Amino acid sequence: MPKGLVVIDRERCKGCGLCIDACPFGVLGFSGEYNSSGYNVATMLHPEKCTGCAICAQMCPDVAIEVYRQQPDQPKEAV
Amino acid sequence: MSQVSVEIPPGYQKVFGRPRALSDAPYTYCPGCHHGIIGRLIAEAIDELGIQGRTVGIAPVGCSVFLYRFYRCDFIQAAHGRACAVATGLKRANPDLIVFSYQGDGDLAAIGTAETVHAAARGENFTVIFVNNQIYGMTGGEMAPTTLPGQRTVTTPQGRDVALTGYPLKISEMLAQLDAPAYITRQSVHDARHVQLARKAILKAFRNQLEGKGFSLVEVLATCPTNFRMPPVEAQKWVTEKAMQFFPLGDLKVRDE
Ligand SMILES: Cc1ncc(C[n+]2csc(CCOP(=O)(O)OP(=O)(O)O)c2C)c(N)n1
Ligand code: SF4
Ligand code: SF4
Ligand code: SF4
């Protein structure tokens, strides 16, 4: 299981690409799917690399990203 | 908004989400516009200080004119440039309120220069968030008082000619010369590290008001990708390569006592 995962609100996303540029691990990219406003929505193209650092969310102008992180006190057997 | 419902696997905890002080209303800004980040940092400060119930924002004229839709707190929409005058009256009549103005460079540094300078000189106890994107965004990208020498805008198509239009106003440097202000700083949000620094500065500017320290202003360098006519990522490079050269980041005045 990756350390982190992000949830992107498809309708809030404006496809600006700032999250994609900001992610230090190349997790994010454009999905090629368009929301009801016609924006190419960002998505996790490489979810296995996500660390849950939230750098993408810090840079999202539309506050469309939620970040979840695996808790260190969880049993590690799933890794 | 249609929030996608996603199954979060067990063992994961949310570490970042929308601040409570932000409403559900979608921002009306263009894709990649820094107004959105700066607006979120204010909401985070409101949450952290627990002041949502007694905070009143003053919205400007400019792209952030709809600010009152985006927060779960009260707002007054001021006439163009007059936010600091409105904030003065509101705060003096209701000292228990937490009052902040949010203003672009066209609003604060052109039509509203007098209101801003005198509120700062009087040391009015409120918080100003000053978004310097070096252009008039809302009206279509005309030259602002903060437009850089040589910068192309629709009214300076050959680049700003200082022989004709003078030099940009360094508002923060100007206000830092005054005796009264408690805190004058210039920040930027072009990368996550600087977003964190801007967050701290905004928090301090609100905390100063709670502590009765007086006038605090946080200038934030920002992009206007639409009128820079650049993709959002490229517009951020403009901040580091051009804007920060003319408008250096850092605290210009900190009165700590
Ligand atoms: C009295 C008055 N004069 C001029 C205008 C036109 N006007 C609207 S917004 C604006 C400036 C906006 O620029 P800025 O404050 O930098 O905000 P931005 O849109 O870039 O966020 C101007 C001149 C107006 N609405 N009212
Ligand atoms: S949380 Fe960090 S690693 Fe995961 S997508 Fe965002 S920036 Fe990339
Ligand atoms: S930063 Fe936000 S709005 Fe921009 S592409 Fe990423 S999720 Fe979408
Ligand atoms: S015109 Fe510029 S400042 Fe206004 S919302 Fe669009 S990008 Fe932002």
PDB file of N, CA and C and ligand atoms in Angstrom, chain A residues 4-6 19 22-28 44 46-47 49-57 65 67-68, ligand 2:
ATOM      1  N   GLY A   4       0.618   7.387   0.700  1.00  0.00           N
ATOM      2  CA  GLY A   4      -0.399   8.435   0.604  1.00  0.00           C
ATOM      3  C   GLY A   4      -1.341   8.219  -0.549  1.00  0.00           C
ATOM      4  N   LEU A   5      -2.431   8.953  -0.515  1.00  0.00           N
ATOM      5  CA  LEU A   5      -3.302   9.006  -1.690  1.00  0.00           C
ATOM      6  C   LEU A   5      -4.039  10.332  -1.691  1.00  0.00           C
ATOM      7  N   VAL A   6      -4.379  10.776  -2.882  1.00  0.00           N
ATOM      8  CA  VAL A   6      -5.100  12.044  -2.981  1.00  0.00           C
ATOM      9  C   VAL A   6      -6.445  11.819  -3.649  1.00  0.00           C
ATOM     10  N   CYS A  19      -0.699  21.301  -9.645  1.00  0.00           N
ATOM     11  CA  CYS A  19      -0.444  20.143  -8.781  1.00  0.00           C
ATOM     12  C   CYS A  19       0.506  19.168  -9.467  1.00  0.00           C
ATOM     13  N   ALA A  22       3.914  20.475  -9.301  1.00  0.00           N
ATOM     14  CA  ALA A  22       4.451  20.565  -7.937  1.00  0.00           C
ATOM     15  C   ALA A  22       4.809  19.211  -7.346  1.00  0.00           C
ATOM     16  N   CYS A  23       4.122  18.153  -7.730  1.00  0.00           N
ATOM     17  CA  CYS A  23       4.353  16.842  -7.093  1.00  0.00           C
ATOM     18  C   CYS A  23       5.789  16.396  -7.323  1.00  0.00           C
ATOM     19  N   PRO A  24       6.542  16.172  -6.228  1.00  0.00           N
ATOM     20  CA  PRO A  24       7.956  15.816  -6.391  1.00  0.00           C
ATOM     21  C   PRO A  24       8.157  14.389  -6.900  1.00  0.00           C
ATOM     22  N   PHE A  25       7.090  13.590  -6.942  1.00  0.00           N
ATOM     23  CA  PHE A  25       7.250  12.168  -7.265  1.00  0.00           C
ATOM     24  C   PHE A  25       6.562  11.758  -8.565  1.00  0.00           C
ATOM     25  N   GLY A  26       6.116  12.737  -9.332  1.00  0.00           N
ATOM     26  CA  GLY A  26       5.517  12.410 -10.633  1.00  0.00           C
ATOM     27  C   GLY A  26       4.260  11.565 -10.538  1.00  0.00           C
ATOM     28  N   VAL A  27       3.512  11.751  -9.462  1.00  0.00           N
ATOM     29  CA  VAL A  27       2.314  10.938  -9.262  1.00  0.00           C
ATOM     30  C   VAL A  27       1.175  11.394 -10.170  1.00  0.00           C
ATOM     31  N   LEU A  28       1.073  12.683 -10.371  1.00  0.00           N
ATOM     32  CA  LEU A  28      -0.140  13.236 -10.985  1.00  0.00           C
ATOM     33  C   LEU A  28       0.026  13.521 -12.477  1.00  0.00           C
ATOM     34  N   MET A  44      -4.374  10.784 -10.312  1.00  0.00           N
ATOM     35  CA  MET A  44      -3.148  10.070  -9.947  1.00  0.00           C
ATOM     36  C   MET A  44      -2.819   9.079 -11.061  1.00  0.00           C
ATOM     37  N   HIS A  46       0.246   7.640 -11.202  1.00  0.00           N
ATOM     38  CA  HIS A  46       1.138   6.662 -10.561  1.00  0.00           C
ATOM     39  C   HIS A  46       0.872   6.641  -9.057  1.00  0.00           C
ATOM     40  N   PRO A  47      -0.293   6.131  -8.666  1.00  0.00           N
ATOM     41  CA  PRO A  47      -0.685   6.184  -7.245  1.00  0.00           C
ATOM     42  C   PRO A  47       0.316   5.481  -6.334  1.00  0.00           C
ATOM     43  N   LYS A  49       3.345   5.766  -6.161  1.00  0.00           N
ATOM     44  CA  LYS A  49       4.483   6.602  -5.738  1.00  0.00           C
ATOM     45  C   LYS A  49       4.096   7.662  -4.715  1.00  0.00           C
ATOM     46  N   CYS A  50       2.819   7.759  -4.383  1.00  0.00           N
ATOM     47  CA  CYS A  50       2.368   8.884  -3.540  1.00  0.00           C
ATOM     48  C   CYS A  50       2.811   8.706  -2.099  1.00  0.00           C
ATOM     49  N   THR A  51       3.397   9.787  -1.543  1.00  0.00           N
ATOM     50  CA  THR A  51       3.869   9.757  -0.159  1.00  0.00           C
ATOM     51  C   THR A  51       2.913  10.471   0.794  1.00  0.00           C
ATOM     52  N   GLY A  52       1.888  11.117   0.256  1.00  0.00           N
ATOM     53  CA  GLY A  52       0.971  11.872   1.108  1.00  0.00           C
ATOM     54  C   GLY A  52       1.579  13.159   1.629  1.00  0.00           C
ATOM     55  N   CYS A  53       2.535  13.712   0.895  1.00  0.00           N
ATOM     56  CA  CYS A  53       3.238  14.917   1.364  1.00  0.00           C
ATOM     57  C   CYS A  53       2.359  16.173   1.290  1.00  0.00           C
ATOM     58  N   ALA A  54       1.313  16.132   0.461  1.00  0.00           N
ATOM     59  CA  ALA A  54       0.338  17.241   0.329  1.00  0.00           C
ATOM     60  C   ALA A  54       0.880  18.476  -0.374  1.00  0.00           C
ATOM     61  N   ILE A  55       2.023  18.343  -1.016  1.00  0.00           N
ATOM     62  CA  ILE A  55       2.556  19.492  -1.762  1.00  0.00           C
ATOM     63  C   ILE A  55       1.598  19.884  -2.891  1.00  0.00           C
ATOM     64  N   CYS A  56       1.010  18.887  -3.535  1.00  0.00           N
ATOM     65  CA  CYS A  56       0.037  19.163  -4.604  1.00  0.00           C
ATOM     66  C   CYS A  56      -1.127  19.990  -4.067  1.00  0.00           C
ATOM     67  N   ALA A  57      -1.615  19.586  -2.892  1.00  0.00           N
ATOM     68  CA  ALA A  57      -2.786  20.263  -2.320  1.00  0.00           C
ATOM     69  C   ALA A  57      -2.456  21.693  -1.907  1.00  0.00           C
ATOM     70  N   ILE A  65      -8.127  19.341  -3.801  1.00  0.00           N
ATOM     71  CA  ILE A  65      -7.392  18.109  -3.459  1.00  0.00           C
ATOM     72  C   ILE A  65      -7.479  17.819  -1.963  1.00  0.00           C
ATOM     73  N   VAL A  67      -5.890  15.067   0.829  1.00  0.00           N
ATOM     74  CA  VAL A  67      -4.753  14.156   0.931  1.00  0.00           C
ATOM     75  C   VAL A  67      -4.942  13.251   2.141  1.00  0.00           C
ATOM     76  N   TYR A  68      -4.669  11.978   1.928  1.00  0.00           N
ATOM     77  CA  TYR A  68      -4.756  10.977   2.992  1.00  0.00           C
ATOM     78  C   TYR A  68      -3.404  10.313   3.136  1.00  0.00           C
TER      79      TYR A  68
HETATM   80  S1  SF4 C   2       0.582  13.999  -1.838  1.00  0.00           S
HETATM   81 FE1  SF4 C   2       2.707  14.429  -2.479  1.00  0.00          FE
HETATM   82  S2  SF4 C   2       3.348  12.558  -3.537  1.00  0.00           S
HETATM   83 FE2  SF4 C   2       1.103  12.438  -3.380  1.00  0.00          FE
HETATM   84  S3  SF4 C   2       0.366  13.319  -5.305  1.00  0.00           S
HETATM   85 FE3  SF4 C   2       0.455  14.991  -3.829  1.00  0.00          FE
HETATM   86  S4  SF4 C   2       2.463  15.937  -4.120  1.00  0.00           S
HETATM   87 FE4  SF4 C   2       2.510  13.932  -5.108  1.00  0.00          FE
END
